Coordinates of C-alpha atoms in Angstrom, one line a residue:
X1 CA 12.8 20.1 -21.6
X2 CA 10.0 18.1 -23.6
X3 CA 9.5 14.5 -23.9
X4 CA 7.8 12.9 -26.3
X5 CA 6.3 9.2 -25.8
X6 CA 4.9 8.0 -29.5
X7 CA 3.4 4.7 -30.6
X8 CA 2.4 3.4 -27.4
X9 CA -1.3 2.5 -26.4
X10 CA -1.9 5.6 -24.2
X11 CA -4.1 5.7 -21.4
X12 CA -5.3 9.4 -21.5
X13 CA -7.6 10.8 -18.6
X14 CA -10.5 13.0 -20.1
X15 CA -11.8 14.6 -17.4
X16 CA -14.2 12.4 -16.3
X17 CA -12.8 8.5 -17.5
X18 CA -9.8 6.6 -18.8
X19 CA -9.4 6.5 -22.4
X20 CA -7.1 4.3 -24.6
X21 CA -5.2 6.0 -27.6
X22 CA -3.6 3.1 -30.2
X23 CA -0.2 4.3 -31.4
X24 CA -1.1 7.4 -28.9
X25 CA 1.3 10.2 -27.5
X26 CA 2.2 11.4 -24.3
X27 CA 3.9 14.6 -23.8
X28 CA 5.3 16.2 -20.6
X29 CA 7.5 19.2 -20.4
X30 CA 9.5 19.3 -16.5
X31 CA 7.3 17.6 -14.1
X32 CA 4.1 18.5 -16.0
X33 CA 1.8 16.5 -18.3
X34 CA 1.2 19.1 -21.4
X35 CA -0.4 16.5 -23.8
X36 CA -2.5 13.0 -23.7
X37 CA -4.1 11.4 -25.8
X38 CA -4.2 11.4 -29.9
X39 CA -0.6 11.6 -32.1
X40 CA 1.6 14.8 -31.1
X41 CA 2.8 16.6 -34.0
X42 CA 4.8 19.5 -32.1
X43 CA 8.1 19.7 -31.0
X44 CA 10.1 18.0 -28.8
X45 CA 13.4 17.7 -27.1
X46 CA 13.3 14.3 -26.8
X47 CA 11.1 11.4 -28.0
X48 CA 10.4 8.0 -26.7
X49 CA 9.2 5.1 -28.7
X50 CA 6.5 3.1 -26.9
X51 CA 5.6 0.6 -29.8
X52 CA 4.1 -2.2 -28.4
X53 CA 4.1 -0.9 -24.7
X54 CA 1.1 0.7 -22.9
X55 CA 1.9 4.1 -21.1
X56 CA -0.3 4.5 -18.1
X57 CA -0.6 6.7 -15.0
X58 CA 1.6 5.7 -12.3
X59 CA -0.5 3.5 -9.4
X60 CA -1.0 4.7 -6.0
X61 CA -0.4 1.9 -3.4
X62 CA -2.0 2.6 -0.5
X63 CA -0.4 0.4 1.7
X64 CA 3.2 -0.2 2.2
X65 CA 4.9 -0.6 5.1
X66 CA 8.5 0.6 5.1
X67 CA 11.3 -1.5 6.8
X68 CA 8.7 -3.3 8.7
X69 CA 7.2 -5.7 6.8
X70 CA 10.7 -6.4 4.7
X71 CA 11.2 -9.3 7.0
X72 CA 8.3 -10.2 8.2
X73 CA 6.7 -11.6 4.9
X74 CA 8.4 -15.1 5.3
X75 CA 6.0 -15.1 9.1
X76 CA 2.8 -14.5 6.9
X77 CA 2.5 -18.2 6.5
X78 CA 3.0 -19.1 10.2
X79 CA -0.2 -17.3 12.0
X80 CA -1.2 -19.5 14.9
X81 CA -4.9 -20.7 14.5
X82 CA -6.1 -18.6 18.0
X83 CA -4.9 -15.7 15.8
X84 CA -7.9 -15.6 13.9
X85 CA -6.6 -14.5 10.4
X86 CA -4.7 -11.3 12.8
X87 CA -1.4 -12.5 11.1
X88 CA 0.5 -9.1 12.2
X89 CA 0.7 -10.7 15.6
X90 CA 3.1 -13.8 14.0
X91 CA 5.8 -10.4 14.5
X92 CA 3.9 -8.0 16.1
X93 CA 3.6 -9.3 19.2
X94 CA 6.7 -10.9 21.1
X95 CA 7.0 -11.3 25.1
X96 CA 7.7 -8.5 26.8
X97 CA 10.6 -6.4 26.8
X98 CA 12.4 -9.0 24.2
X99 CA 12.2 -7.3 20.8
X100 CA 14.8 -4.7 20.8
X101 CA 14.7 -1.7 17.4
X102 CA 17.2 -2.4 14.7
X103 CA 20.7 -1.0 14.1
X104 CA 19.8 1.9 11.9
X105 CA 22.0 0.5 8.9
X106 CA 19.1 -2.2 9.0
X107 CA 16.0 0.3 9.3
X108 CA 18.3 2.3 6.0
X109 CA 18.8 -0.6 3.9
X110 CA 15.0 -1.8 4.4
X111 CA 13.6 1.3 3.7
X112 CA 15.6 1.5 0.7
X113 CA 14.7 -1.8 -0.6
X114 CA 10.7 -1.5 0.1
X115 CA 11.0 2.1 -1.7
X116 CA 12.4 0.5 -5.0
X117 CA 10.9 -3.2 -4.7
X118 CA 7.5 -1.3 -4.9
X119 CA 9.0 1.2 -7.1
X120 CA 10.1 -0.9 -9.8
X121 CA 6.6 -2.8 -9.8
X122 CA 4.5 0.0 -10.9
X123 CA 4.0 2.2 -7.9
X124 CA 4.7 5.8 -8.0
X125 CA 3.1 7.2 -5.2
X126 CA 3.6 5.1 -1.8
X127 CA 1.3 5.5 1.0
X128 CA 3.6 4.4 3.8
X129 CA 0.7 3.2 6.7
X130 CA 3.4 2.8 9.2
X131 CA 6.9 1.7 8.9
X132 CA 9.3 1.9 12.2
X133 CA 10.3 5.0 13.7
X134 CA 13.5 7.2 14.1
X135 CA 16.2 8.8 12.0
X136 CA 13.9 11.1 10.1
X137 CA 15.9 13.2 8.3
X138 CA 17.5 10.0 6.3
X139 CA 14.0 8.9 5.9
X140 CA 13.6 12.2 3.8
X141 CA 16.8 12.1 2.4
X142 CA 16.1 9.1 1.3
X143 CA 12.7 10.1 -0.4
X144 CA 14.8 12.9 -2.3
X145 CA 17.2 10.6 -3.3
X146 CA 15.6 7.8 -4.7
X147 CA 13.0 10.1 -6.4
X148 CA 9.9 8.3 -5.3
X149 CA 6.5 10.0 -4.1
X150 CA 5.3 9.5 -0.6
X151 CA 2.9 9.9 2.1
X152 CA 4.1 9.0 5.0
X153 CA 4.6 9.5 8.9
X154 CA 5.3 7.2 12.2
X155 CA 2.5 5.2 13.7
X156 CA 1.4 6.3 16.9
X157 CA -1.1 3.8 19.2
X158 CA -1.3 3.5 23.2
X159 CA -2.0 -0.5 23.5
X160 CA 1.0 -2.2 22.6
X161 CA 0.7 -6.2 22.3
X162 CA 2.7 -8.6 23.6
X163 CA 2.3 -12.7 24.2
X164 CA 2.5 -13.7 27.9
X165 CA 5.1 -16.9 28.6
X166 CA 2.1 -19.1 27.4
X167 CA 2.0 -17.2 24.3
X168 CA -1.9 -16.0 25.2
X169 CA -1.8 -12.5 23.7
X170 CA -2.1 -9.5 26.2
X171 CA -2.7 -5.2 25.4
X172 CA -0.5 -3.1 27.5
X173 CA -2.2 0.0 27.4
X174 CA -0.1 3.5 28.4
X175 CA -1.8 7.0 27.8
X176 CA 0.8 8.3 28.2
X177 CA 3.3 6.6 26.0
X178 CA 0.7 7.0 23.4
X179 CA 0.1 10.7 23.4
X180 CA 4.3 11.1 23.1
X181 CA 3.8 8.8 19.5
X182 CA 0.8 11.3 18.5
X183 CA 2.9 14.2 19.0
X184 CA 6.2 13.0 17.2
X185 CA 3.3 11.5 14.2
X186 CA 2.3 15.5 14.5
X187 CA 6.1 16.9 14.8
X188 CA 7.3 14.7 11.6
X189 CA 4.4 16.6 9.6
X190 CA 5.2 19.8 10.9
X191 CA 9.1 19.4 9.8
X192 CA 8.7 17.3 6.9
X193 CA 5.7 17.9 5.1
X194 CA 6.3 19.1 1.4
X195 CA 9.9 17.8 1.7
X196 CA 12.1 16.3 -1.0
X197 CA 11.2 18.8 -3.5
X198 CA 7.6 18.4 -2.5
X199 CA 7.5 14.5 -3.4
X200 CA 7.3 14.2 0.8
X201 CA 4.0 14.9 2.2
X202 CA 2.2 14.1 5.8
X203 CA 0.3 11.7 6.8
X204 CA -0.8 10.5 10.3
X205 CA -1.2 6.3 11.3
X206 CA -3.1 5.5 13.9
X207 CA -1.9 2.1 14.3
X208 CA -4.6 -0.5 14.8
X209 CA -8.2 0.9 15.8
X210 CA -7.7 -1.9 18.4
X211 CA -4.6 -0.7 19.6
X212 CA -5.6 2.9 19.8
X213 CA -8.3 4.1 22.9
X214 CA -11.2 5.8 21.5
X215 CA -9.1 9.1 23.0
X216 CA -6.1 8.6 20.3
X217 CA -8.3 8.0 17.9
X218 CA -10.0 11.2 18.6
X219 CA -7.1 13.1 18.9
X220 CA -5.5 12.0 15.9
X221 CA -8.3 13.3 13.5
X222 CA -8.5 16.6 15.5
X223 CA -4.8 16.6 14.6
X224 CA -4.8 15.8 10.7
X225 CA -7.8 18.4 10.4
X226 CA -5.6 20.7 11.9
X227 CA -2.7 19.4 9.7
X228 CA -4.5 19.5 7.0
X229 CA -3.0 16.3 6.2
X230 CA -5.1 12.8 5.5
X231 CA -4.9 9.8 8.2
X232 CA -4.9 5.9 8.3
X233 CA -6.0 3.4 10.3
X234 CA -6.1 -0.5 9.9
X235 CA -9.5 -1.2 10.4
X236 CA -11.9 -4.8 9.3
X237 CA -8.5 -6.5 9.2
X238 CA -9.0 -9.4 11.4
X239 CA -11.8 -11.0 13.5
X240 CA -9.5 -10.6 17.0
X241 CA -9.9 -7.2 16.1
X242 CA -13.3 -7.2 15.2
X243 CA -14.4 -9.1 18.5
X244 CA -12.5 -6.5 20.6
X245 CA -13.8 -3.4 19.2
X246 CA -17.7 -5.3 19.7
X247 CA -16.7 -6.2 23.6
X248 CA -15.5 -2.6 23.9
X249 CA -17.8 -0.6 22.2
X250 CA -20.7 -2.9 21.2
X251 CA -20.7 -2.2 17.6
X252 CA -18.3 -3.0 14.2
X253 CA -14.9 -1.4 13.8
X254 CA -16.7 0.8 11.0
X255 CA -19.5 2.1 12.5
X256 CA -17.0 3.1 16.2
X257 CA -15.0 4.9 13.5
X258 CA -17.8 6.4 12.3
X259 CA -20.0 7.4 15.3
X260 CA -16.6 9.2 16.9
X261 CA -16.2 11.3 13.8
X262 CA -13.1 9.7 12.3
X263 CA -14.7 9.0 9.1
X264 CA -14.6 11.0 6.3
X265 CA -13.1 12.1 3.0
X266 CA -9.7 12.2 3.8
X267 CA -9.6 8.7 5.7
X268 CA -7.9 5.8 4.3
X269 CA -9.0 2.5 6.2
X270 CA -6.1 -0.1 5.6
X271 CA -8.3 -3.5 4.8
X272 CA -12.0 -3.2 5.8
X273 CA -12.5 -6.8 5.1
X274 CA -14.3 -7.6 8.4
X275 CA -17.6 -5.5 8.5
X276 CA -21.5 -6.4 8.3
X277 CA -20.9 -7.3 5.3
X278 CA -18.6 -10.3 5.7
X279 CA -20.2 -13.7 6.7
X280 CA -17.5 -14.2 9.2
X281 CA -18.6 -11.9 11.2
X282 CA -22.0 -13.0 11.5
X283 CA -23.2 -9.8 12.4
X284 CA -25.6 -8.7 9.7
X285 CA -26.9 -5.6 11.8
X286 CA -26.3 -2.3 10.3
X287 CA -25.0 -1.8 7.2
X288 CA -21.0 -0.7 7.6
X289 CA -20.8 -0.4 3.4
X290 CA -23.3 2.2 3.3
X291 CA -21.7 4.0 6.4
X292 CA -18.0 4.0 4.3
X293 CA -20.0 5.4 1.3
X294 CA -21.7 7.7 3.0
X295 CA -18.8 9.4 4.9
X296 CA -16.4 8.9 2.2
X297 CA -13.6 6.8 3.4
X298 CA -11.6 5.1 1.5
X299 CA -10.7 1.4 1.8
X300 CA -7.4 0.4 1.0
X301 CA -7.8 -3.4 -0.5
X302 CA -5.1 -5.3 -0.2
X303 CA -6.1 -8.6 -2.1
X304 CA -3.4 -11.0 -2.6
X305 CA -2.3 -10.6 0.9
X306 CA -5.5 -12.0 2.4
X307 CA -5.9 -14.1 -0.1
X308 CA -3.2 -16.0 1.4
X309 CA -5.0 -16.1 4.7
X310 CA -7.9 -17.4 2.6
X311 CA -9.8 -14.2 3.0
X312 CA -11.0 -11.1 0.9
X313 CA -13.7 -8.3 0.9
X314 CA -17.5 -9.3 0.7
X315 CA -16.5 -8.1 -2.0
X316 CA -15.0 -5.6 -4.2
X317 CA -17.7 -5.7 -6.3
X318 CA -20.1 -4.8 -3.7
X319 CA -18.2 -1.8 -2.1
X320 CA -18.0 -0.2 -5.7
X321 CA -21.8 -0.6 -6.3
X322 CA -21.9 1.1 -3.2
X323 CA -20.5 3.8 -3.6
X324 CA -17.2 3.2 -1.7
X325 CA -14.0 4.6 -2.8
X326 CA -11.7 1.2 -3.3
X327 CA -7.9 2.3 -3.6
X328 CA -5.4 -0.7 -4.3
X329 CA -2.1 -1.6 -1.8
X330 CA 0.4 -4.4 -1.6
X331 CA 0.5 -4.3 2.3
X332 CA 3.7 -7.4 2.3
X333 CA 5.8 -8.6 -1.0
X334 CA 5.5 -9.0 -3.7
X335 CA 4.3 -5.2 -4.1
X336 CA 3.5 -6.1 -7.8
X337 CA 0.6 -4.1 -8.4
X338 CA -0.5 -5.4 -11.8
X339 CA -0.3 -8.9 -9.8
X340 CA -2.9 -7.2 -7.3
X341 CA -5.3 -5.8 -9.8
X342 CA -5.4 -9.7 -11.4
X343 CA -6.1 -11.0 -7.7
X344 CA -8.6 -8.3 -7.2
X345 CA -10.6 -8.8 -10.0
X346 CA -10.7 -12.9 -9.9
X347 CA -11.5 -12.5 -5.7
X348 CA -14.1 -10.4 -6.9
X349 CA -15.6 -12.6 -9.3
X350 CA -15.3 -16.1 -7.5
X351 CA -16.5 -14.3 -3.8
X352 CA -19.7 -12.8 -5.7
X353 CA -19.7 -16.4 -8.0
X354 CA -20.7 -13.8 -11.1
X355 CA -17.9 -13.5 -13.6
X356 CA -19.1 -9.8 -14.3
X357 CA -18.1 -8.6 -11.0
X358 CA -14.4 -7.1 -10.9
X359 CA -14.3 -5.7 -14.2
X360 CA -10.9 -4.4 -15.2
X361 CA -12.3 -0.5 -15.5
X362 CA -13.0 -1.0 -11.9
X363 CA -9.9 -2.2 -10.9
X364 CA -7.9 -0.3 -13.0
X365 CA -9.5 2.9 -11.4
X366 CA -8.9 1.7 -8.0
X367 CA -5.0 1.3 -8.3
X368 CA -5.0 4.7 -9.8
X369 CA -7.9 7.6 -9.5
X370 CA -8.6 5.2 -6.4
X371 CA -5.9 6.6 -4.1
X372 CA -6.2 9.9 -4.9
X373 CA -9.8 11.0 -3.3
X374 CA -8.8 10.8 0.5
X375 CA -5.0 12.5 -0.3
X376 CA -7.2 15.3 -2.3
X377 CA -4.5 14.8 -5.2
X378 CA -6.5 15.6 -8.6
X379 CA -3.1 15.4 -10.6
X380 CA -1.6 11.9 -10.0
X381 CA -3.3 8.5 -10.9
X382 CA -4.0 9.9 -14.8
X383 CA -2.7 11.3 -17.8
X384 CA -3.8 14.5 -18.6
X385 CA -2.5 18.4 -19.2
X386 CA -1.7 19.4 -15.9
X387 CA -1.4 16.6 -14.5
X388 CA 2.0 15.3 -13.0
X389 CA 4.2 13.4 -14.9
X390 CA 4.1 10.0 -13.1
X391 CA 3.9 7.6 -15.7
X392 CA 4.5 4.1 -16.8
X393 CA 5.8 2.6 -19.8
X394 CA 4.5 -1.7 -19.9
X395 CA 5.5 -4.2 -22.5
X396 CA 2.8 -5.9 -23.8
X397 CA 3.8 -7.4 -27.4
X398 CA 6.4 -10.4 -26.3
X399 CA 5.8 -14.1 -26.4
X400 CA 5.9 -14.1 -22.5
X401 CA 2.2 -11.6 -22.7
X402 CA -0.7 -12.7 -24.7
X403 CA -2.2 -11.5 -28.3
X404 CA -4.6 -9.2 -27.4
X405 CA -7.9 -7.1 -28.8
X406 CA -8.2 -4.3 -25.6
X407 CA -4.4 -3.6 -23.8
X408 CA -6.1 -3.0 -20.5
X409 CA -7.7 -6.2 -20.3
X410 CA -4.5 -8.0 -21.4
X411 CA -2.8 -6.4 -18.7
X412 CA -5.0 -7.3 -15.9
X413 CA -5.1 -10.6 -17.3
X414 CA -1.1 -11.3 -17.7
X415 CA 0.8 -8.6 -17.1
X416 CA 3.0 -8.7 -14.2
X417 CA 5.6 -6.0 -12.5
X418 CA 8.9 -7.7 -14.7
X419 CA 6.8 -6.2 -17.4
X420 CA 7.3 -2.9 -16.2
X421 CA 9.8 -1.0 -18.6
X422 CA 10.2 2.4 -17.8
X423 CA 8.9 4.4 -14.4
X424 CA 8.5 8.0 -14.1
X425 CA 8.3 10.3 -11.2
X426 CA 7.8 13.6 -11.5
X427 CA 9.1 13.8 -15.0
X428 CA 12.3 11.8 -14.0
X429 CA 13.1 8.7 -15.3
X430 CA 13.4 6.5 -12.1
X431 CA 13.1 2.7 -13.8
X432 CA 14.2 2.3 -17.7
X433 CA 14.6 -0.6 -19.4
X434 CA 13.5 -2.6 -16.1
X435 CA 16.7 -1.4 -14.5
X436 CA 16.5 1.1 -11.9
X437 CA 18.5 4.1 -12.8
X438 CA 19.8 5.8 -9.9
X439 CA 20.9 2.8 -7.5
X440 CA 22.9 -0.5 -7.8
X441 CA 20.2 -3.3 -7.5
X442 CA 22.6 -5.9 -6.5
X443 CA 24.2 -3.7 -3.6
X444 CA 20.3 -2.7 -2.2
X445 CA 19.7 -6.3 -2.2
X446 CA 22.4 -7.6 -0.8
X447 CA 22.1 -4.4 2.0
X448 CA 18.3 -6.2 2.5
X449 CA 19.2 -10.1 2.7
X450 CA 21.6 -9.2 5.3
X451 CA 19.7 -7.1 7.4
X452 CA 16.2 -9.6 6.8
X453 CA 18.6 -12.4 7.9
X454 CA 19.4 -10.9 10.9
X455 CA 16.1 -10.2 12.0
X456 CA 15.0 -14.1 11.6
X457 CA 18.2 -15.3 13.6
X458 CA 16.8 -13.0 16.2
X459 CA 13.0 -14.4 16.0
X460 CA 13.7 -16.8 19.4
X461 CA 15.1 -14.1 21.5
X462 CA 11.2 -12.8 21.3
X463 CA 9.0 -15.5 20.3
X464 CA 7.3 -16.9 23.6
X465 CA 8.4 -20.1 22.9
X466 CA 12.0 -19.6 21.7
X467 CA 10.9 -21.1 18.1
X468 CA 13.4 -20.5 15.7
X469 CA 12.0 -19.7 12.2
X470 CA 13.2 -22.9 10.7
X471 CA 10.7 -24.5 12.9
X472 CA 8.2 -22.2 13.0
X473 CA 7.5 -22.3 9.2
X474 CA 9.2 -25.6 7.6
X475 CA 10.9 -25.5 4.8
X476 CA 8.4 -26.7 1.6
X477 CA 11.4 -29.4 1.1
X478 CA 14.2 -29.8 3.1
X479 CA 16.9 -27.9 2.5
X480 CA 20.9 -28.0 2.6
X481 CA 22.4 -24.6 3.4
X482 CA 25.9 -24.3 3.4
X483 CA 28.1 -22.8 6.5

């Protein structure tokens, strides 16, 4: 069947660059792109009107966790000071032997709820960096089901981390334990890859670089290259992190990563905030931008996130100059991606203090042509024959948006997920008229709440100090719940 979009600015891929048709067409016949670009005058089976709306590729977010950060978010606000900006310990790292693995309703109805939250705001390829483990074959029913695109596969690491009674955090290495991770990472590929009508594919996590001995690490690229499947890593994400990984090894997370051959074109490194580069670090020796550009990793910026930790990347702007490949994620909630290109191009400017720097062409590439280097994907992120048929249809004339001269600039400026009208995947219609098509929202929400709830009622059984989350994070102004 063919399906006309008409009217619409449309954001047509050329072969080399974006370029923006007014009152443009997009036509896609199955799950293929056949026309971008200029009015369509041929037939079709159905058409679309766009009037007023921009039609754009579908994003790649290149870093969602599924299930595990669903609760987590509200403990973002809470990281203890010694942390030093590692906030993933604030749930990450309880006393030993406390934190027990969710009833697998729970691990269902999160999964479900981070695949459509992100869904619904723009995202139609997800780059799952390590969500929790077990019941696989629901994890790619669930892929098939809801119609979404993913890369995904469990993360593996052989240093778990835990807080001692005095809540000093501690690394419990097992070589063991962490070889059996690599090899159910490796067994999920083998069983699942090119699953749910091929909208499944592999990928391989390496947890933390910290949390993985130089010999995982090792491993785990030998095993992608035998895969032939791309891998992840958080890497730069924090300065506990950072200092390890110097004690250890005497050089920066990047340049380890590099000199043990882990670096390269189909590498995604989740962050890379803390590098040379950084003035945190205060280690100006080397040059760890160069080294990403030069073995072709890609960084996976995740800008609103650290912004709340009062962070970002020294700086966006730089890495593009570079010569790095900057892809866009979400990492915790909101997963609005639109949201993150806005936070990426003002971080930009105000870190570099030039209001040149974060250009919306540059961020607009990243959350789209971005992702695609390091999963070797040359038909997602753009609209052209060929290409697949992931697309996005975004309101832009209402009294909520702004008048605008150029659509893209409008939408990094004010456009936000709720804008979102229509998502394709694959030629399907996933999200139309903002309403997901295919679920009840209300029933996946409530399914969420419950199972989110139940994990913060649970947050003293691990915490070292028995907090409860009420006094762990106050409440901005006191609240009355009702019983």
């Amino acid at each position: 069947m063919t399906t006309h979009i008409e009217g619409g600015w449309v954001v047509a891929f050329n072969g080399t660059t974006h370029e923006v048709y007014e009152q443009g067409s997009l036509v896609f016949e199955g799950d293929k792109i056949t026309h971008a670009g200029p009015a369509y005058t041929g037939p079709a089976d159905t058409t679309i009107s766009a009037k007023g709306k921009l039609v754009s590729p579908g994003f790649i977010n290149t870093h969602v966790h599924t299930a595990g950060n669903a609760g987590d978010y509200l403990l973002l606000d809470m990281a203890r000071n010694d942390y030093r900006t590692a906030n993933y310990m604030s749930f990450a790292a309880p006393l030993k032997g406390t934190m027990t693995p969710p009833p697998a309703a729970a691990v269902a109805a999160l999964r479900t709820f981070t695949f459509l939250h992100a869904m619904r705001n723009g995202t139609t390829t997800i780059i799952d960096v390590g969500g929790l483990r077990g019941d696989y074959d629901g994890y790619a029913r669930l892929v098939d089901d809801l119609g979404v695109r993913v890369y995904g596969g469990p993360p593996f690491r052989d240093r778990d981390t835990y807080m001692d009674a005095q809540g000093r955090l501690t690394y419990d290495e097992n070589v063991a334990v962490g070889r059996e991770r690599l090899e159910e990472a490796v067994d999920f590929v083998k069983n699942y890859d090119k699953s749910a009508q091929g909208r499944l594919r592999g990928l391989l996590n390496a947890a933390q670089v910290e949390t993985c001995t130089e010999r995982l690490l090792r491993e785990g690229k030998d095993a992608a290259r035998q895969l032939d499947v791309p891998i992840h890593t958080h890497a730069g994400g924090n300065l506990v992190e950072f200092q390890r990984i110097m004690d250890e090894h005497r050089t920066t997370p990047i340049r380890f990563l590099a000199d043990i051959g882990f670096l390269d074109e189909r590498t995604l490194i989740g962050h890379g905030v803390f590098t040379t580069a950084h003035p945190w670090t205060h280690y100006p020796f080397g040059d760890d931008v160069k080294t990403l550009a030069e073995r072709g990793a890609t960084i996976g910026h995740c800008p609103y996130k650290y912004a709340k930790m009062a962070m970002t990347l020294h700086s966006f702007q730089r890495y593009v100059n570079a010569g790095v490949t900057v892809a866009i994620g979400t990492d915790t909630y909101p997963m609005d991606m639109l949201g993150e290109l806005r936070w990426a191009s003002i971080l930009a400017k105000t870190t570099d203090g030039n209001y040149q720097a974060g250009q919306p062409r540059d961020v607009f590439n990243a959350a789209t042509l971005g992702g695609c280097r390091f999963i070797e994907r040359d038909d997602l992120g753009r609209l052209a024959p060929g290409a697949r048929a992931d697309i996005l249809v975004i309101d832009l004339d209402r009294l909520g948006s702004l008048v605008y001269h150029d659509p893209i600039k409008a939408l990094i400026d004010a456009g936000s997920g709720r804008d979102i009208d229509t998502v394709i995947v694959d030629g399907k219609t996933l999200v139309q008229g903002g309403r997901l098509t295919r679920v009840d929202e209300e029933a996946v929400y409530a399914r969420a709440r419950e199972a989110v709830r139940h994990y913060w009622d649970a947050v003293p059984k691990w915490r070292w100090d028995g907090a409860a989350v009420e006094r762990i994070i106050p409440p901005a102004f006191p609240v009355h719940r009702r019983h």
